[in-house]
Each structure stands twice: as C-alpha cells, then as structure tokens.
Short mmCIF file of C-alpha atoms in Angstrom, two decimals:
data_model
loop_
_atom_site.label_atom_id
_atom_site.label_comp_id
_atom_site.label_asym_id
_atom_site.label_seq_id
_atom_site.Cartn_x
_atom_site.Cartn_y
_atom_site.Cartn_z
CA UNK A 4 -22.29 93.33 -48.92
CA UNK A 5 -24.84 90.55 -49.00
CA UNK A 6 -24.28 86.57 -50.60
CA UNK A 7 -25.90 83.59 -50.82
CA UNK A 8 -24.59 80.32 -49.44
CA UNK A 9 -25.86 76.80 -51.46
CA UNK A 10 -29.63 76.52 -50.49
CA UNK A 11 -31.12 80.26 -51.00
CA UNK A 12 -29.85 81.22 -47.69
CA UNK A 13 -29.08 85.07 -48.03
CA UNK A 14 -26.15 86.32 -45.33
CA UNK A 15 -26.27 90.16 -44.46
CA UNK A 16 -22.30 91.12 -44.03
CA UNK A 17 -22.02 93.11 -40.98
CA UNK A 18 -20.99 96.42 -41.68
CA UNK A 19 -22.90 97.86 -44.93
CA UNK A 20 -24.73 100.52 -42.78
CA UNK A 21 -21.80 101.51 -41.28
CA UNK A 22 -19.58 101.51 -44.13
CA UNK A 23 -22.06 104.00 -45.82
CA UNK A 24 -22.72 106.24 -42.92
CA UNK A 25 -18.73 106.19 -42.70
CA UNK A 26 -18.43 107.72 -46.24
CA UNK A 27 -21.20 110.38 -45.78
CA UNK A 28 -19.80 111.44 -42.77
CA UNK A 29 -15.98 111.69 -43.01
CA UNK A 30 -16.83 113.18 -46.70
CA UNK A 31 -19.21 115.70 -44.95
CA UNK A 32 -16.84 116.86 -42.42
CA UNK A 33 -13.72 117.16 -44.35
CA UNK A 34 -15.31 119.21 -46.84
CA UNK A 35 -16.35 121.80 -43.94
CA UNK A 36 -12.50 121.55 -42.40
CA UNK A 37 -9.96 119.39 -44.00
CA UNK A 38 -8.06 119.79 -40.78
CA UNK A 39 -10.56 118.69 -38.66
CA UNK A 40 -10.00 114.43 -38.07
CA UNK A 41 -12.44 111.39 -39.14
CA UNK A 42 -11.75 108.08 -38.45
CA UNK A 43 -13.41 104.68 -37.01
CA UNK A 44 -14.92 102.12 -36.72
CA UNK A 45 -14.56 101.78 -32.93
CA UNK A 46 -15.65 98.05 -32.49
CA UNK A 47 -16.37 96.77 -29.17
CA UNK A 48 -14.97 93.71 -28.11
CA UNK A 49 -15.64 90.62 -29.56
CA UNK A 50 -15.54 91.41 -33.29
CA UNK A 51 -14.47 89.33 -35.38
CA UNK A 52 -11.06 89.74 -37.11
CA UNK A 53 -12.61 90.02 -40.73
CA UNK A 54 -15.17 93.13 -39.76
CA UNK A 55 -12.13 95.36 -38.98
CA UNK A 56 -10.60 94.30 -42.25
CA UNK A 57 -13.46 94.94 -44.35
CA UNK A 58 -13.56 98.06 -43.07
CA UNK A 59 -10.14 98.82 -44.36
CA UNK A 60 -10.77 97.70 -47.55
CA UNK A 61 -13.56 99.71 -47.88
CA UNK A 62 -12.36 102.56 -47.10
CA UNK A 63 -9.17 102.26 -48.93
CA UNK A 64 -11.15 100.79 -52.27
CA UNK A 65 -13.16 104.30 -52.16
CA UNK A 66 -10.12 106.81 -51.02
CA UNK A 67 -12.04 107.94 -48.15
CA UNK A 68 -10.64 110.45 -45.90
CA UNK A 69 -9.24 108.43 -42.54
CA UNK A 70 -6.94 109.64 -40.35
CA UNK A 71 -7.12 107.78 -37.18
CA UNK A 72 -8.47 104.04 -36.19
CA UNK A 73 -10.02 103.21 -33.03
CA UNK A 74 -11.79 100.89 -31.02
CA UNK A 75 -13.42 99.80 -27.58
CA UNK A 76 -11.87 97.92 -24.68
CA UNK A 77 -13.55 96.01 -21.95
CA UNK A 78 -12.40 92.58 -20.08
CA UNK A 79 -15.94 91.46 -18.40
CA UNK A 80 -17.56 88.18 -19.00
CA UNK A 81 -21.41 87.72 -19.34
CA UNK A 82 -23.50 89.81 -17.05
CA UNK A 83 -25.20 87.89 -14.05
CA UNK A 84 -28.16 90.45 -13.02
CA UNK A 85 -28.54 91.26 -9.43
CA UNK A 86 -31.43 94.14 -8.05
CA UNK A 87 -30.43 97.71 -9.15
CA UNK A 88 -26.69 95.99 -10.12
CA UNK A 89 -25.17 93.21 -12.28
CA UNK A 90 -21.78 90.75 -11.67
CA UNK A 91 -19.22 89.80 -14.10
CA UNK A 92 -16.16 87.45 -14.14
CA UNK A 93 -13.09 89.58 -15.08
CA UNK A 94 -10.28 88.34 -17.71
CA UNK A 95 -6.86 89.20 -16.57
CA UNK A 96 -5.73 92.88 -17.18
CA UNK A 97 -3.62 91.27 -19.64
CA UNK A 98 -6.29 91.33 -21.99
CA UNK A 99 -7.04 94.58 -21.92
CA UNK A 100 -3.21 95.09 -23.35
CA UNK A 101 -4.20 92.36 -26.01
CA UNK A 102 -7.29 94.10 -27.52
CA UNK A 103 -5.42 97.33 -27.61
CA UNK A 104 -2.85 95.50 -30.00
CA UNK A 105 -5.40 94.19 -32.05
CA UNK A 106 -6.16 96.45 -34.25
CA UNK A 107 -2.56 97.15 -35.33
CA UNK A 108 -2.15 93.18 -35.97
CA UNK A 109 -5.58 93.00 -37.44
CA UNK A 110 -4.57 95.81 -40.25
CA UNK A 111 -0.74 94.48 -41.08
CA UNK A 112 -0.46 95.21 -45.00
CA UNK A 113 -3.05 98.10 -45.12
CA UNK A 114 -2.46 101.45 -45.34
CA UNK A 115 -4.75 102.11 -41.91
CA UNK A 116 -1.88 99.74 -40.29
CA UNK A 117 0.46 102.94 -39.68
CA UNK A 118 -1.90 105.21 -38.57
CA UNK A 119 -2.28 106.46 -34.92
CA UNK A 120 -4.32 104.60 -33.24
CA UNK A 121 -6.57 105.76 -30.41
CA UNK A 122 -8.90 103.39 -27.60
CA UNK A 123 -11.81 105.42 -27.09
CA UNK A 124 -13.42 103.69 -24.67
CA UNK A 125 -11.75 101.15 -22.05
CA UNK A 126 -12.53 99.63 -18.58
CA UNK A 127 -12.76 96.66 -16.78
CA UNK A 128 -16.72 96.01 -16.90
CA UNK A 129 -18.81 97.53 -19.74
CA UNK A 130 -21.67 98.23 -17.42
CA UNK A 131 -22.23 101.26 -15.29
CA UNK A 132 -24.06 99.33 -12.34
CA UNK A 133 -20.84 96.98 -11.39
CA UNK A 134 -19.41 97.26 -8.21
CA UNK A 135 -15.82 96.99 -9.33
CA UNK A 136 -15.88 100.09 -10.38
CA UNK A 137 -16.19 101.50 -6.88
CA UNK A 138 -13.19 99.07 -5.11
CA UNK A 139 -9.49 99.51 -4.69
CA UNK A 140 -8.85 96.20 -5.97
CA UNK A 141 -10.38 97.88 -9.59
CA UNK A 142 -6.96 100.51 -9.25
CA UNK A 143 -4.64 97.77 -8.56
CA UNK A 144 -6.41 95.56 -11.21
CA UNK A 145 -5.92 98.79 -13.97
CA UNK A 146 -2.47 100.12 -12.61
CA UNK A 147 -0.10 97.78 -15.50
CA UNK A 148 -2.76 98.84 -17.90
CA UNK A 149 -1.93 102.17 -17.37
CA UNK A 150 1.92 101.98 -17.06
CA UNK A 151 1.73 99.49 -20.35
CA UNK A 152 -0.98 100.62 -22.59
CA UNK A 153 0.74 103.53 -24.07
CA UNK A 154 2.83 101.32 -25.74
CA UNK A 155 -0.12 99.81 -27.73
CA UNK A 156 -2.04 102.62 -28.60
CA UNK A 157 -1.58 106.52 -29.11
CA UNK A 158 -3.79 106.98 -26.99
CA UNK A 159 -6.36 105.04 -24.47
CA UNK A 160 -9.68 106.64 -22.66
CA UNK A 161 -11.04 105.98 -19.35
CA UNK A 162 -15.14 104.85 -19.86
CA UNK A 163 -15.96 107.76 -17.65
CA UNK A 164 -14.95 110.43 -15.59
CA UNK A 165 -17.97 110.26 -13.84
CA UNK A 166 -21.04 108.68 -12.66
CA UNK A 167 -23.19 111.16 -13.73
CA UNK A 168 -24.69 108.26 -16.35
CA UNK A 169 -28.04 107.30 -16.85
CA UNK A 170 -27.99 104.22 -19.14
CA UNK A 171 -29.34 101.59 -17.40
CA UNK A 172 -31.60 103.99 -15.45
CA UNK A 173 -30.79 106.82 -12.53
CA UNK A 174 -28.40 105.93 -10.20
CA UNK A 175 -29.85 104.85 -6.37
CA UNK A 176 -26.99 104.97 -4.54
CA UNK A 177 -23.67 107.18 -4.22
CA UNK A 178 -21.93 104.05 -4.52
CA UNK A 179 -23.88 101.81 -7.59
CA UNK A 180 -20.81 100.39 -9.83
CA UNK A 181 -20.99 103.70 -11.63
CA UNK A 182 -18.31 103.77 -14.64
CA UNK A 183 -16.58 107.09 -12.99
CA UNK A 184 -13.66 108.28 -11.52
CA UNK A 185 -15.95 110.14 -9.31
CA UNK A 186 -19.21 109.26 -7.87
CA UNK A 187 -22.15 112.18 -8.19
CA UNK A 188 -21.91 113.38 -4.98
CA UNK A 189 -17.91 114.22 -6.01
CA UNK A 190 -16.41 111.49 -4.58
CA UNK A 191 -12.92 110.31 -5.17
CA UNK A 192 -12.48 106.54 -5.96
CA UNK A 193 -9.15 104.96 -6.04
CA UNK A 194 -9.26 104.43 -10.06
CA UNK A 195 -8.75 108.31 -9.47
CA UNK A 196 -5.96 108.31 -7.63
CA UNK A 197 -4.22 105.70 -9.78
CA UNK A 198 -4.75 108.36 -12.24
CA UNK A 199 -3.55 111.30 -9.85
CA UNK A 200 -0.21 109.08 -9.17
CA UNK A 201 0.15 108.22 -12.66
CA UNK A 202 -0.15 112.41 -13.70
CA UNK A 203 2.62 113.27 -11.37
CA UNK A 204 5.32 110.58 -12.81
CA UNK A 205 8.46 112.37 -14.96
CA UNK A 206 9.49 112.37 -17.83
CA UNK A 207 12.66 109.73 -17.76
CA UNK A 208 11.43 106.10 -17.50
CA UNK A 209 13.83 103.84 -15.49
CA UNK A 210 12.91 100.76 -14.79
CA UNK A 211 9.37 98.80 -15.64
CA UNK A 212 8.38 95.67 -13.89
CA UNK A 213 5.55 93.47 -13.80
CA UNK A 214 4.24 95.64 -10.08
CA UNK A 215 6.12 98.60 -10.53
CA UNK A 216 7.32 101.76 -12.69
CA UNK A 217 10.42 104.29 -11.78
CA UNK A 218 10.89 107.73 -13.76
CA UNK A 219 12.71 110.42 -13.12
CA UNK A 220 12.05 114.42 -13.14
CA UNK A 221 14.09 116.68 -15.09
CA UNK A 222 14.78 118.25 -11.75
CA UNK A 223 16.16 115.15 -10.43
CA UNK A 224 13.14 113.67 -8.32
CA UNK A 225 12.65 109.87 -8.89
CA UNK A 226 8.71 108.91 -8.51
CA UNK A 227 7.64 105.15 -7.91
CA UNK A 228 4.29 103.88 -8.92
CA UNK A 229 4.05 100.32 -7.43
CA UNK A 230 0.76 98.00 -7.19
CA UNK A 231 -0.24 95.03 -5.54
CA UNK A 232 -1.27 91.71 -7.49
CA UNK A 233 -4.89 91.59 -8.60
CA UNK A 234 -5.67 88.39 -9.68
CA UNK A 235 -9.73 88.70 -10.59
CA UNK A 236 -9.70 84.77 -10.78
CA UNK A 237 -11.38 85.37 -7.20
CA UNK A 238 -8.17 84.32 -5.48
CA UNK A 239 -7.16 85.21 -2.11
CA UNK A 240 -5.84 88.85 -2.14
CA UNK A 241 -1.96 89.37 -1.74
CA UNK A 242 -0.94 90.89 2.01
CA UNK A 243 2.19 92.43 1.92
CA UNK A 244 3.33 91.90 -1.48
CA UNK A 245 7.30 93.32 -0.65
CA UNK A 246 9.40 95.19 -3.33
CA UNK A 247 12.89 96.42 -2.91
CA UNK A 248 14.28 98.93 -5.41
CA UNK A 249 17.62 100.20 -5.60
CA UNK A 250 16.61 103.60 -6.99
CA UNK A 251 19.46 106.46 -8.26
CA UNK A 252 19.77 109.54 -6.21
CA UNK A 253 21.29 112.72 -7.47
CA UNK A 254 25.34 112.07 -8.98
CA UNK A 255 26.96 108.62 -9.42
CA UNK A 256 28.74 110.21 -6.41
CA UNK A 257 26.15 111.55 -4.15
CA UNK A 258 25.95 110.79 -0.67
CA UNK A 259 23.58 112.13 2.28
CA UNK A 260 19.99 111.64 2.27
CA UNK A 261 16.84 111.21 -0.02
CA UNK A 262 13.52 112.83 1.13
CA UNK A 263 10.33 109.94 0.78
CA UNK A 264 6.83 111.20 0.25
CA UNK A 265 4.28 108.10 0.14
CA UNK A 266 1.19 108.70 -1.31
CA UNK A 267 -1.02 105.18 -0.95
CA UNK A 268 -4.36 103.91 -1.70
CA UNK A 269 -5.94 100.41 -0.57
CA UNK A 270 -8.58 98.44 1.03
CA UNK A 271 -7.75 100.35 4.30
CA UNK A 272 -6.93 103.87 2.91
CA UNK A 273 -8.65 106.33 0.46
CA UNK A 274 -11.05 103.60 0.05
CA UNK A 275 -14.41 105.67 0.65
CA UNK A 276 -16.62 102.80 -0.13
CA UNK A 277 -15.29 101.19 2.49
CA UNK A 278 -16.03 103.78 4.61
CA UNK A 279 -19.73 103.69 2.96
CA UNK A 280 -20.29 100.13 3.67
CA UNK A 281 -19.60 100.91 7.19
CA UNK A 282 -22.10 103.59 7.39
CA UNK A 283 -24.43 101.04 6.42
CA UNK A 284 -24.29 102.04 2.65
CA UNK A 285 -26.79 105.40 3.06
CA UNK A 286 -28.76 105.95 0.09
CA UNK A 287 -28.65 109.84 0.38
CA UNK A 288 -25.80 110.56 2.82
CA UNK A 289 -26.18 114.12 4.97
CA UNK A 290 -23.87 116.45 4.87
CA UNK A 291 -21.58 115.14 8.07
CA UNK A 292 -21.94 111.91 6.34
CA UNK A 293 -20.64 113.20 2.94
CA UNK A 294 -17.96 114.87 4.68
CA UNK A 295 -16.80 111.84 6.11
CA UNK A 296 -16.61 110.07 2.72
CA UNK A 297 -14.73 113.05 1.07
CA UNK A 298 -12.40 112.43 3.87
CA UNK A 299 -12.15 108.93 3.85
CA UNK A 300 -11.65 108.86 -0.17
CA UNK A 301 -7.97 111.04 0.61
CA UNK A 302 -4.79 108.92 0.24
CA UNK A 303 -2.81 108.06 3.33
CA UNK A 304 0.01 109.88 3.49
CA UNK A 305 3.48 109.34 5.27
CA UNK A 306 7.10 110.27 4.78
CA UNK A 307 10.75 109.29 6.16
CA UNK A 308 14.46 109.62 4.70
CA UNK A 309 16.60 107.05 3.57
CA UNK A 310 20.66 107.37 2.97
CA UNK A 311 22.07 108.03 -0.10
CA UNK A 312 25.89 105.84 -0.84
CA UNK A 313 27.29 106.22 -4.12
CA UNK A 314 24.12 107.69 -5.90
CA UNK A 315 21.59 105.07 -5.04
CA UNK A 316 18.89 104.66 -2.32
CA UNK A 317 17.61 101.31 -1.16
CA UNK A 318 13.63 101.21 -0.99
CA UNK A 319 11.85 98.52 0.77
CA UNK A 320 8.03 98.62 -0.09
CA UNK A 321 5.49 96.72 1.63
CA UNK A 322 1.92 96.84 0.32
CA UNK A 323 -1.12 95.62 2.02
CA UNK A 324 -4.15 94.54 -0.13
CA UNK A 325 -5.03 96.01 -3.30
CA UNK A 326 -2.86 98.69 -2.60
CA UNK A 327 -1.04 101.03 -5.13
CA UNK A 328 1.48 103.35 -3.91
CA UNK A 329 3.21 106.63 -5.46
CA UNK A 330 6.62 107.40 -3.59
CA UNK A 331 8.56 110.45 -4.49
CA UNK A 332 12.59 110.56 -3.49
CA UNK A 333 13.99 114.31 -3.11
CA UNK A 334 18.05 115.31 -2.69
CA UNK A 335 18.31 116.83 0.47
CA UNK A 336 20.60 119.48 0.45
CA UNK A 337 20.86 119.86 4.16
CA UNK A 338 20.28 123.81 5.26
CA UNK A 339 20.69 122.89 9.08
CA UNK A 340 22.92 125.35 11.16
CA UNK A 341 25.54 124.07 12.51
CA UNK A 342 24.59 125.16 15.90
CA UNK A 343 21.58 123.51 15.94
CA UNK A 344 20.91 119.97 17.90
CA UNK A 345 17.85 118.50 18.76
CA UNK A 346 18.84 117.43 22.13
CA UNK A 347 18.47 121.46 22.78
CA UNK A 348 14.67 121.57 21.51
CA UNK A 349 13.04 121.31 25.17
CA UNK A 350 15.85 122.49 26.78
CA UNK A 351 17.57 119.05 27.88
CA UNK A 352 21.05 120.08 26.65
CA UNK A 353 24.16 120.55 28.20
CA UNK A 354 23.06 124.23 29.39
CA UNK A 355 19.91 123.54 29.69
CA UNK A 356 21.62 121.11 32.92
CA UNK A 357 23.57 123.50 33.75
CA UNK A 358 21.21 126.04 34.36
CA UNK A 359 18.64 123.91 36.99
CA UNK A 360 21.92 123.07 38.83
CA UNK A 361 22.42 126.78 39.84
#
C-alpha cells in the first residue's frame, strides 16, 4: 500500500498495518470458533472517506471473515488545556447522528454495506478530564442521540460506564470530566439517568419529535421522555421550554383519570455536581459529605392526575434548564368505596358536626 507521486516522493497509505493485523486476527479467531464474531476497523472521527473503503476492499479482495463494521463517535473540537482538565467547543448533537450514518453511506456497493453495524465507542468529548461530562446540560445535549441513534446503527456504546479511568493520569477530584456514568466514589450523573429514563420506555413508539419521545407498554402505560434544548454554541440556556402532548389513555372510549409519575433531572435536581460546587468542590469528600451527593444525584420526583375524555389526556410540560423529564401515565381504575369522602378524614363531616353540637 505504498506509491510514488512525480519527484521520488514515497506516500505510506494509511492502513497496511492494520489491514494485516486484521487478517491474522479474524483468521486466528474464526479458526478457534467460527461462531464467535470479527469485524472492524473502528475509525475515530475524522477519517477520511477513502480509509474505510480500502478497508472494504481489502477485506473483500482476500475473503476474510467479517461479520460486523464499526466505528468511533465523538463531537468535540480541539482540546484547549486547562490544570488537571481540558475545554472543547461541542458540534451540535446532530453530528453525532451524522457519523453514525457514515459508515453505511461510506460502504454503498460493498458487500460490508448490509452488515450490522455497531458504534463502539460514542460521547460528546473524547477526553476523560472534560467537565461536560459531569453537567446536566451533557443529558439534555445526548437525550435525541439516544431516542435517534438506533435508527443509524445496530447498536451504539456509551465511552464509559465509569470513571474509574486512568488515561490521562489518576483522577483528583470526584468530579474531574470523567467519561462515566458514575463518578468513583458511585455517584450518579444525569447522563445516567437519561439512561435510567430511556431503560424504562415500552415497547410501542408513538410519537417522535425534535424534544420529545411517547411509547407505550404492552400493559397500557404511556411513558414520555422529553428534553430541553441544548444548544452547545454557548447560547443562553432555554427556561421553561413548554410542551403540550395530547397523549392516548386506555380505549378510544375511556374516560376517568390517568395517574402521572414525573421523574426529572436538571440544573436544579439530581444534579450532584451542583451540589459539589457548593460544597466548595472537596477533593476527598467525608462520609456526611458523600452522603449528601448520593442524595443530591436522585431525580426529583412528583406526581398528580389528569382527566381522561374520549381516550386521550392533555399534558402540559414545563422544563426548566437542561432538564430531561420521564413521565409515566397509568389507567386508574378507581377502587374507592363508595362510602368514603374526604371531608370525613379529620372528622369535619356532617356527623362529625353533629356530634360537638350534643
């Protein structure tokens, strides 16, 4: 894989190492398990168009075993270093989507084009010492990702669970910009919880918007995932972006009531950096400390009923910054005796009158 342009110049192709460790390997490991799966070449961002390509060819000029592509997705810009840290201009989640189409459009005519594809790595920022990772604007930022992304790729991995990573050195701080879900002291972030919500929507989808996705359960429950605009541009952040969802209820016909549950994280709730940055950002919080930032990393919860007419229930969601939201809307079948009235519960009834009179 090597030519030379007019003048001498020799030009190393990218790719010849690979290539050959590529046909070692996937040869080595199918003739152990033919079951057992091989594929690649899991480029990072910024390749170029041909490298993907070339792979194909190569791999489809030598019949080697393949039976998966994949690839890495991050939307950062060039690092600008701070002490134990580094910032990054964003893209728009958008790209995200875009690279995890690529490879699909890249491979049109081969035979690698129709196999599954799979993202091994994504995030927002490639490096494990970027604050974003920590915020709830980075959940509101990766909620459409989430909701869209599994309509690119077969499948699309989180880059990591936790911040138990050591790659730019050991972390000094519970909160450092650590890739994870969880800091190493345990801690929830809200990129977990968008996770959490995302885990507990059914199986039906309903609607999909540009801030919001509706499914249903098979046992009738209608979930809402809804997020607030993140615009990484460094614009100012939306305060009560409003939604308002007719959602169905039980039968065409149904009437009554729909049970709520609101599950919601933001830059006020289940937000435990927040909560760090108010402690004065500890570098080794005690345990009363670390109990407090458990707490504080919880989603704030809250619940109500709405009426049901003719099988639909009108929603009216108001989200403060950076916020995403999971709602949940139950039937009620009503079980209340018929004897029963709240005016009664201290005693301030009709006998209840009655009774201090005599």
């Amino acid at each position: 894989m090597e030519r030379t342009q007019p003048g001498g110049l020799l030009v190393r192709r990218p790719g010849r190492a690979y290539h050959r460790l590529y046909e070692v390997t996937s040869t080595a490991v199918k003739e152990v398990d033919a079951e057992l799966q091989v594929g690649g070449p899991s480029l990072a961002p910024g390749y170029q168009d041909e490298w993907i390509r070339r792979f194909a060819d190569f791999v489809e000029t030598r019949d080697l075993p393949i039976d998966f592509v994949s690839r890495h997705a991050y939307s950062s810009g060039p690092v600008q270093p701070v002490p134990f840290g580094a910032h990054q201009t964003l893209m728009p989640a958008s790209a995200l989507l875009e690279q995890f189409g690529a490879p699909k459009r890249q491979l049109a005519g081969s035979r690698l084009a129709e196999l599954p594809l799979h993202i091994t790595e994504f995030n927002s920022s490639y490096r494990p010492d970027n604050p974003i990772h920590d915020t709830a604007f980075h959940a509101a930022y990766l909620a459409p990702v989430l909701v869209n992304g599994g309509d690119l790729a077969d499948s699309f991995s989180y880059w990591t669970f936790s911040d138990v990573f050591e790659e730019v050195g050991i972390p000094t701080a519970p909160f450092h910009g650590g890739f994870g879900l969880l800091t190493h002291r345990q801690i929830k972030k809200p990129t977990y919880h968008l996770y959490t919500f995302m885990a507990e929507m059914g199986e039906q989808i309903l609607a999909r918007g540009e801030d919001h996705l509706v499914t249903r359960h098979e046992d009738g429950r209608v979930t809402v995932l809804a997020w607030a605009p993140a615009d990484p541009t460094g614009g100012a952040p939306v305060e009560g972006h409003t939604l308002r969802l007719t959602l169905p209820v039980g039968t065409p016909e149904a009437r009554g009531s729909a049970y709520v549950r609101r599950r919601s994280v933001s830059e006020d709730a289940g937000n435990a950096r927040a909560a760090w940055i108010e402690m004065g950002r500890p570098l080794a919080p005690d345990t009363r400390r670390l109990d407090a930032l458990h707490e504080a990393a919880e989603p704030a919860r809250s619940h109500h009923a709405v009426p049901v007419t003719a099988g639909r229930a009108e929603i009216d969601l108001v989200l403060a910054r950076n916020e995403v939201t999971l709602l949940e809307l139950t039937p009620v079948v009503d079980e209340t005796p018929k004897w029963w009235s709240e005016e009664r519960l201290f005693g301030l009834g009709e006998e209840g009158t009655d009774a201090s009179a005599t």
